[in-house]
Amino acid sequence: PVAEAGLYSQTDQVVVLSSDGIDFQLFNSSNAWLVEFYASWCGHCQRFAPVWKALASDISEWKPAISLAAIDCADNKNRISCAHFEVNRYPTLKFFQAYSESGSKGEVLQDTSSSAPKLRQLIIDLLESHVEAWPPACPPLEPASAAELSDFFKTSSEQYLALVFEEASSYVGREVTMDLLQYEKIAVRRVLRSEEALVSKLGVAHFPSCYLHFPNGTFSRLSVHVEARSFYIYSLRMLPGVERGGYKPIMSLASERNTTADEWRQFDRSRVYMADLESSLYYSLRVEVGTHSTISGEPLSALKAYITVLVKYFPGRPVVMKLLHSLESWLKSHDDPELQYTALEMVLDNEVQTPDAALPDAWRWVSCQGSQPQFRGYPCSLWTLFHLLTVQAAHSTHTPVPDPLEVLQAMLGYIQHFFSCRECAAHFKSMAAETMSRVDSLPRSVLWLWSRHNIVNVRLAGAPSEDPKFPKVLWPPPDLCPQCHGELKGEHFWKMDRILEFLEDYFSPDRILQDYLE
Ligand code: FAD
């Protein structure tokens, strides 16, 4: 039922519908649907598409209760379906309640001129309009009463009940309730200011504000930098024990660690570790490049460009830098159009005997450790390495001043020709094709990679590759960089100058920790 054409693609959180599967998807479904019927040639639809995509990614966690979709009525194969749904102007938004009967035409919504936050509130209203069959995955959205709360832990096995105290007109409590619906060990309810007994018992003076209620009957205020949705979501998801559902039963961290060959290494989540960076060099040069017995043409140029940016910008230990220099000179002197990996391996092993030069001979993940062996590790370290290289290039004293695209192109070349996750490589290549050429300064290259990585984070949140102990978040999260975030009229925004300052500091060589190196 999924097609890729028109204004949306499979990498958006919008479900792309086509005639083949639309009835199957929309009717008798356990979640509600909000569908945009559009024509790809219509200017208003083109202007609306970014809003629809932003909204779908903003509320991607709400999917078990409501999904956003789109169907291109300008595509000939969808023509008859669009006519069945009686759509004759574009774009038209139609709401289908959960368990809508076959043949239902859906409820037309008039407003396609709204912003994503306004539409998000409209979606809450639509969910609340369910009278008969409430979507089973949708938590209760009505305000909680003091009486109900006092009995909450008698029937619930949650570890936390988060209470968002707010005015009746506010949507924050309901939005956060939806944002946490896929998380276990926590429930969220809104409490209105008019619930005076509870408000005065807790001394609530700020609306909205969020309190945690615990099974032992106590309460404590959730400490956040700004009293706003994005800050609540992040803090609540990070509470100890709270995890995204849908994974196998939660085991204690200790028993999970035993499944990995190594001892768990304690680390500081707010720092970069040289052990991860060196491990990414080991893994890329020995494992990934090592699967190519001969290297020639574009892959050979990509390998050379990768080594060049490492030599120029990697702030490695002297012994590692010496090896990288020797590798670079060897590659430069290598004129054959074809290179055998066995020859390259001799340089990696330092059989050319450059004094005091070596690469690590194994990988050792520290801040890239996963709770299970299949999680994190190498891809985590590769992102970290390239972020670091963009920041170092921006600070380099090299003359001439580096080309803003130098590191990004080297990364793209490496990913395209050697990164063993081929699907990742295809995604990254298409992101690069869309916007990378617009990068026209070194700070913008740092920010470009940061923002593309966040697009990947959003897309992968909840995917099977996500480590439940390290959920994908928009990064840096508010506890790492409170000053990077803002919220205006319900819409989260990034403060770009602060982000840049933060990245420069976070990836600066003096802050890289040297623990766990051999
Ligand atoms: P990662 O996303 O790997 O991040 C590593 C570390 O970088 C984080 O711990 C954090 O400290 C920091 N960080 C996070 N976000 C940012 C940011 N925006 N800016 C700067 N630093 C940040 N997997 C797929 O399943 N599908 C894909 O299509 C896919 N594409 C990929 C493309 C590339 C180029 C790479 C390198 C990896 C890709 N992966 C993909 C792997 C995936 O992105 C993660 O690397 C992997 O799931 C491990 O995730 P993680 O939790 O360790 O965090």
Short mmCIF file of N, CA and C and ligand atoms in Angstrom, two decimals, residues 367-368 376 379-380 382-384 387 411 415 419 421 423-424 427-428 449-451 453-454 456-457 459-460 465 470 472-473 475 503 506-507, ligand 1:
data_model
loop_
_atom_site.label_atom_id
_atom_site.label_comp_id
_atom_site.label_asym_id
_atom_site.label_seq_id
_atom_site.Cartn_x
_atom_site.Cartn_y
_atom_site.Cartn_z
N SER A 367 31.72 5.91 25.21
CA SER A 367 30.42 6.60 25.20
C SER A 367 29.55 6.04 24.07
N CYS A 368 30.11 5.21 23.22
CA CYS A 368 29.31 4.55 22.17
C CYS A 368 28.94 3.12 22.55
N ARG A 376 24.50 0.51 18.84
CA ARG A 376 25.46 1.63 18.91
C ARG A 376 26.82 1.24 18.36
N PRO A 379 28.58 2.84 14.25
CA PRO A 379 27.96 4.01 13.62
C PRO A 379 27.96 5.22 14.54
N CYS A 380 27.82 4.98 15.83
CA CYS A 380 27.87 6.09 16.80
C CYS A 380 29.23 6.78 16.74
N LEU A 382 31.32 6.79 14.27
CA LEU A 382 31.59 7.43 12.98
C LEU A 382 30.93 8.82 12.92
N TRP A 383 29.70 8.90 13.41
CA TRP A 383 29.06 10.24 13.50
C TRP A 383 29.96 11.16 14.32
N THR A 384 30.38 10.64 15.48
CA THR A 384 31.17 11.48 16.40
C THR A 384 32.44 11.96 15.71
N HIS A 387 31.56 14.69 13.08
CA HIS A 387 31.20 15.97 13.72
C HIS A 387 32.48 16.67 14.19
N MET A 411 33.32 12.79 3.98
CA MET A 411 32.39 11.90 4.70
C MET A 411 31.45 11.21 3.71
N ILE A 415 31.14 7.26 3.23
CA ILE A 415 29.85 6.58 3.50
C ILE A 415 29.37 5.87 2.23
N PHE A 419 30.86 2.55 3.82
CA PHE A 419 30.02 2.30 5.00
C PHE A 419 29.18 1.06 4.72
N CYS A 421 26.57 -0.20 6.11
CA CYS A 421 25.10 -0.13 6.13
C CYS A 421 24.67 0.55 4.83
N GLU A 423 21.81 0.80 3.34
CA GLU A 423 20.58 1.60 3.38
C GLU A 423 20.89 2.98 3.97
N CYS A 424 21.75 2.97 5.02
CA CYS A 424 22.15 4.25 5.63
C CYS A 424 22.83 5.12 4.58
N HIS A 427 20.39 6.70 2.22
CA HIS A 427 19.67 7.82 2.85
C HIS A 427 20.57 9.04 2.94
N PHE A 428 21.80 8.79 3.37
CA PHE A 428 22.71 9.93 3.58
C PHE A 428 23.00 10.61 2.25
N LEU A 449 25.84 19.24 9.28
CA LEU A 449 25.95 17.85 9.73
C LEU A 449 25.14 17.62 11.00
N TRP A 450 25.16 18.61 11.89
CA TRP A 450 24.36 18.52 13.11
C TRP A 450 22.87 18.36 12.76
N SER A 451 22.40 19.19 11.82
CA SER A 451 20.96 19.13 11.53
C SER A 451 20.61 17.85 10.75
N HIS A 453 22.07 14.97 11.09
CA HIS A 453 22.10 13.89 12.08
C HIS A 453 20.78 13.90 12.89
N ASN A 454 20.28 15.08 13.18
CA ASN A 454 19.01 15.13 13.90
C ASN A 454 17.85 14.61 13.05
N VAL A 456 18.12 12.23 10.96
CA VAL A 456 18.27 10.76 11.08
C VAL A 456 17.75 10.31 12.46
N ASN A 457 18.09 11.06 13.51
CA ASN A 457 17.62 10.68 14.85
C ASN A 457 16.09 10.61 14.90
N ARG A 459 14.04 10.15 12.44
CA ARG A 459 13.54 9.04 11.62
C ARG A 459 13.72 7.70 12.33
N LEU A 460 14.80 7.58 13.09
CA LEU A 460 15.10 6.27 13.69
C LEU A 460 14.51 6.09 15.09
N SER A 465 16.60 -0.64 15.55
CA SER A 465 18.03 -0.45 15.82
C SER A 465 18.27 0.50 16.99
N PHE A 470 19.39 4.05 25.24
CA PHE A 470 19.90 5.31 24.68
C PHE A 470 18.94 5.79 23.60
N LYS A 472 16.81 7.73 20.91
CA LYS A 472 17.18 8.80 19.98
C LYS A 472 16.42 10.06 20.38
N VAL A 473 17.14 11.13 20.49
CA VAL A 473 16.50 12.40 20.83
C VAL A 473 17.04 13.48 19.91
N TRP A 475 19.14 16.37 19.40
CA TRP A 475 20.39 16.53 20.14
C TRP A 475 21.02 17.88 19.82
N LEU A 503 28.55 23.15 20.00
CA LEU A 503 29.25 22.11 19.24
C LEU A 503 30.75 22.36 19.26
N TYR A 506 31.81 21.23 22.69
CA TYR A 506 31.63 19.80 22.93
C TYR A 506 32.67 18.98 22.16
N PHE A 507 32.96 19.41 20.92
CA PHE A 507 33.90 18.65 20.10
C PHE A 507 35.30 19.26 20.11
P1 FAD B 1 24.07 8.15 17.08
O1 FAD B 1 22.94 8.71 16.28
O2 FAD B 1 25.00 7.23 16.39
O3 FAD B 1 24.91 9.38 17.64
C1 FAD B 1 26.18 9.19 18.24
C2 FAD B 1 26.42 10.28 19.22
O4 FAD B 1 26.49 11.53 18.55
C3 FAD B 1 25.30 10.44 20.23
O5 FAD B 1 25.49 9.60 21.33
C4 FAD B 1 25.41 11.90 20.60
O6 FAD B 1 26.41 12.07 21.59
C5 FAD B 1 25.89 12.55 19.33
N1 FAD B 1 24.81 13.14 18.54
C6 FAD B 1 23.54 12.72 18.38
N2 FAD B 1 22.89 13.53 17.55
C7 FAD B 1 23.76 14.48 17.17
C8 FAD B 1 23.67 15.62 16.33
N3 FAD B 1 22.53 15.95 15.72
N4 FAD B 1 24.77 16.38 16.16
C9 FAD B 1 25.93 16.08 16.79
N5 FAD B 1 26.08 15.01 17.61
C10 FAD B 1 25.00 14.23 17.79
N6 FAD B 1 20.75 3.68 10.97
C11 FAD B 1 19.60 3.24 10.42
O7 FAD B 1 18.97 2.35 10.99
N7 FAD B 1 19.11 3.80 9.26
C12 FAD B 1 19.78 4.78 8.59
O8 FAD B 1 19.34 5.26 7.54
C13 FAD B 1 21.01 5.25 9.14
N8 FAD B 1 21.75 6.18 8.50
C14 FAD B 1 23.00 6.50 8.99
C15 FAD B 1 23.80 7.40 8.28
C16 FAD B 1 25.08 7.70 8.74
C17 FAD B 1 25.94 8.65 7.95
C18 FAD B 1 25.58 7.09 9.92
C19 FAD B 1 26.98 7.38 10.39
C20 FAD B 1 24.79 6.22 10.64
C21 FAD B 1 23.49 5.92 10.18
N9 FAD B 1 22.67 5.03 10.88
C22 FAD B 1 21.47 4.65 10.35
C23 FAD B 1 23.05 4.59 12.23
C24 FAD B 1 22.35 5.48 13.26
O9 FAD B 1 22.32 6.86 12.86
C25 FAD B 1 23.06 5.48 14.61
O10 FAD B 1 24.41 5.79 14.41
C26 FAD B 1 22.97 4.17 15.34
O11 FAD B 1 21.61 3.77 15.45
C27 FAD B 1 23.58 4.29 16.77
O12 FAD B 1 22.84 5.28 17.45
P2 FAD B 1 23.32 5.99 18.78
O13 FAD B 1 22.22 5.95 19.75
O14 FAD B 1 24.60 5.44 19.22
O15 FAD B 1 23.50 7.54 18.38
#
